[in-house]
Amino acid sequence: MALMRFNEKEVSSRMECSPTPLYERTAGFIGGTLFYGVILFLVVMIAAGAVSGGNLMSDIRLPYFIINILAMLLLGLALGFFAGIVSKGNNMLTGLLNIMSLSLCFFGGVFVPREFFGESVKKIAKIFPTYWYIENNELIGAVNKVTPEFTKTVFTNSSVMLAYAVGIFALTVVVIYRK
């Protein structure tokens, strides 16, 4: 919603006549989005620590959960950044975010367990970054001993999500420069 304010004609026109170059404004938008993400991450980690009574902090799986959470957070921030830049109003933003989030959650296996998917749906689901997030969550939740193979799988799955996030951020930057 905050990014949409910058897209309004009056605000956009004022920013265009400022001496700040477009790349600095874009970097500011990205920096602000990432700062917001850091705040969200800290809130989630504090809440998780409180709910677990501090047990989470001594769990051997914590670094892997953090990696998975950060990868998904960056993806979510990238999607929000994209939606905030391309939306022309609150209704469009709400619709776009609903379509993106619901389709990602459904096809990724968030709403419907992947065991209920047919083989063809499972193949299609691998296109969606949420599939890899759920894959990591299930893998991390089930592990008792950290092995090199486990670590490699978690990093590979997280890399897929990070690649999507970087791609969406890059696409958004292209949209900003095209405008």
Coordinates of C-alpha atoms in Angstrom, one line a residue:
M1 CA 0.0 0.0 0.0
A2 CA 2.9 2.4 0.8
L3 CA 4.5 1.8 -2.6
M4 CA 1.2 2.6 -4.3
R5 CA 1.3 6.0 -2.8
F6 CA 4.5 6.7 -4.7
N7 CA 2.7 5.7 -8.0
E8 CA 0.0 8.4 -7.6
K9 CA 0.3 11.0 -10.2
E10 CA 1.0 14.0 -7.9
V11 CA 3.7 12.2 -5.8
S12 CA 5.2 10.6 -8.9
S13 CA 5.5 13.9 -10.7
R14 CA 7.1 15.5 -7.6
M15 CA 9.7 12.7 -7.4
E16 CA 10.4 13.0 -11.2
C17 CA 11.4 16.6 -10.8
S18 CA 13.7 16.0 -7.8
P19 CA 17.4 15.8 -8.2
T20 CA 17.5 12.2 -7.0
P21 CA 18.2 9.9 -9.9
L22 CA 15.8 7.0 -10.6
Y23 CA 18.3 4.3 -9.6
E24 CA 18.7 5.9 -6.2
R25 CA 14.9 6.1 -5.7
T26 CA 14.6 2.5 -6.8
A27 CA 17.4 1.4 -4.5
G28 CA 15.5 3.3 -1.7
F29 CA 12.3 1.4 -2.5
I30 CA 14.1 -1.9 -2.4
G31 CA 16.0 -0.9 0.8
G32 CA 12.7 0.1 2.5
T33 CA 11.1 -3.2 1.4
L34 CA 14.0 -5.2 2.8
F35 CA 14.1 -3.2 6.0
Y36 CA 10.4 -4.0 6.5
G37 CA 11.2 -7.6 5.9
V38 CA 13.9 -7.5 8.6
I39 CA 11.4 -6.1 11.1
L40 CA 8.9 -8.9 10.2
F41 CA 11.6 -11.5 10.5
L42 CA 12.6 -10.3 14.0
V43 CA 9.0 -10.3 15.1
V44 CA 8.5 -13.8 13.9
M45 CA 11.7 -15.1 15.5
I46 CA 10.8 -13.4 18.9
A47 CA 7.3 -14.8 18.8
A48 CA 8.6 -18.3 17.9
G49 CA 11.1 -18.1 20.7
A50 CA 8.4 -17.1 23.2
V51 CA 6.0 -19.7 22.1
S52 CA 8.6 -22.5 22.3
G53 CA 9.7 -21.3 25.7
G54 CA 13.2 -20.8 24.4
N55 CA 13.5 -24.4 23.3
L56 CA 13.7 -23.3 19.6
M57 CA 16.9 -21.5 20.2
S58 CA 18.7 -24.7 21.1
D59 CA 17.2 -26.9 18.3
I60 CA 19.8 -28.1 15.8
R61 CA 17.3 -27.4 13.0
L62 CA 17.0 -23.7 13.8
P63 CA 19.6 -22.5 11.2
Y64 CA 17.7 -24.5 8.5
F65 CA 14.4 -23.1 9.5
I66 CA 15.9 -19.6 9.4
I67 CA 17.3 -20.2 6.0
N68 CA 13.9 -21.4 4.8
I69 CA 12.0 -18.6 6.4
L70 CA 14.3 -15.9 5.0
A71 CA 14.1 -17.4 1.5
M72 CA 10.3 -17.4 1.7
L73 CA 10.3 -13.9 3.2
L74 CA 12.4 -12.5 0.3
L75 CA 10.0 -14.1 -2.1
G76 CA 7.0 -12.6 -0.3
L77 CA 8.7 -9.2 -0.2
A78 CA 9.5 -9.4 -4.0
L79 CA 5.9 -10.3 -4.8
G80 CA 4.6 -7.4 -2.6
F81 CA 7.1 -5.0 -4.1
F82 CA 5.9 -6.1 -7.6
A83 CA 2.3 -5.8 -6.7
G84 CA 2.8 -2.4 -5.1
I85 CA 4.5 -1.0 -8.1
V86 CA 2.2 -2.3 -10.8
S87 CA -1.1 -1.7 -9.0
K88 CA -3.1 1.4 -9.9
G89 CA -5.5 1.2 -6.9
N90 CA -6.4 -0.6 -3.7
N91 CA -8.9 -2.9 -5.5
M92 CA -6.3 -3.9 -8.1
L93 CA -3.7 -4.5 -5.4
T94 CA -6.0 -6.6 -3.3
G95 CA -7.1 -8.6 -6.3
L96 CA -3.5 -9.1 -7.5
L97 CA -2.2 -10.2 -4.1
N98 CA -5.2 -12.5 -3.6
I99 CA -4.6 -14.2 -6.9
M100 CA -0.9 -14.6 -6.4
S101 CA -1.0 -15.8 -2.8
L102 CA -3.9 -18.2 -3.2
S103 CA -2.6 -19.8 -6.3
L104 CA 0.9 -20.1 -4.8
C105 CA -0.5 -21.6 -1.7
F106 CA -2.8 -24.0 -3.5
F107 CA -0.4 -25.3 -6.0
G108 CA 2.5 -25.3 -3.6
G109 CA 0.8 -27.6 -1.1
V110 CA 0.1 -25.1 1.6
F111 CA -3.7 -25.6 1.6
V112 CA -3.9 -29.1 0.2
P113 CA -1.4 -31.7 1.3
R114 CA 0.7 -32.8 -1.6
E115 CA -0.1 -36.4 -0.9
F116 CA -3.5 -35.7 -2.5
F117 CA -2.0 -34.4 -5.7
G118 CA -1.9 -36.5 -8.7
E119 CA 1.4 -37.1 -10.5
S120 CA 0.7 -34.5 -13.1
V121 CA -0.3 -31.9 -10.5
K122 CA 2.9 -32.6 -8.6
K123 CA 5.0 -32.0 -11.7
I124 CA 3.2 -28.7 -12.2
A125 CA 3.5 -27.8 -8.5
K126 CA 7.3 -27.9 -8.8
I127 CA 7.1 -24.7 -10.9
F128 CA 5.8 -22.8 -7.8
P129 CA 8.3 -21.5 -5.2
T130 CA 5.9 -22.4 -2.3
Y131 CA 6.3 -26.1 -3.3
W132 CA 10.0 -25.8 -2.4
Y133 CA 9.2 -24.0 0.9
I134 CA 6.8 -26.8 2.0
E135 CA 9.3 -29.4 0.8
N136 CA 12.0 -27.8 3.0
N137 CA 9.6 -27.5 6.0
E138 CA 8.7 -31.1 5.8
L139 CA 12.3 -32.2 5.4
I140 CA 13.5 -30.0 8.3
G141 CA 10.7 -31.0 10.5
A142 CA 11.4 -34.7 10.0
V143 CA 15.2 -34.7 10.4
N144 CA 16.8 -36.0 13.6
K145 CA 20.4 -35.8 12.4
V146 CA 21.9 -33.2 10.2
T147 CA 23.8 -34.8 7.3
P148 CA 25.6 -33.2 4.3
E149 CA 22.8 -34.6 2.0
F150 CA 20.2 -32.9 4.1
T151 CA 22.1 -29.6 4.2
K152 CA 22.5 -29.7 0.4
T153 CA 18.8 -30.4 -0.2
V154 CA 17.7 -27.5 2.1
F155 CA 20.1 -25.1 0.4
T156 CA 19.0 -26.3 -3.1
N157 CA 15.3 -25.8 -2.3
S158 CA 16.0 -22.4 -0.7
S159 CA 18.0 -21.4 -3.7
V160 CA 15.0 -22.1 -5.9
M161 CA 13.0 -19.7 -3.8
L162 CA 15.8 -17.1 -3.8
A163 CA 16.0 -17.3 -7.6
Y164 CA 12.3 -16.6 -7.9
A165 CA 12.7 -13.6 -5.5
V166 CA 15.7 -12.2 -7.4
G167 CA 13.8 -12.6 -10.7
I168 CA 10.7 -10.9 -9.4
F169 CA 12.7 -8.0 -7.9
A170 CA 14.5 -7.7 -11.3
L171 CA 11.2 -7.7 -13.1
T172 CA 9.9 -5.0 -10.8
V173 CA 12.9 -2.9 -11.5
V174 CA 12.4 -3.3 -15.2
V175 CA 8.7 -2.2 -14.7
I176 CA 9.9 0.9 -12.7
Y177 CA 12.3 1.9 -15.5
R178 CA 9.7 1.3 -18.2
K179 CA 7.3 3.6 -16.4

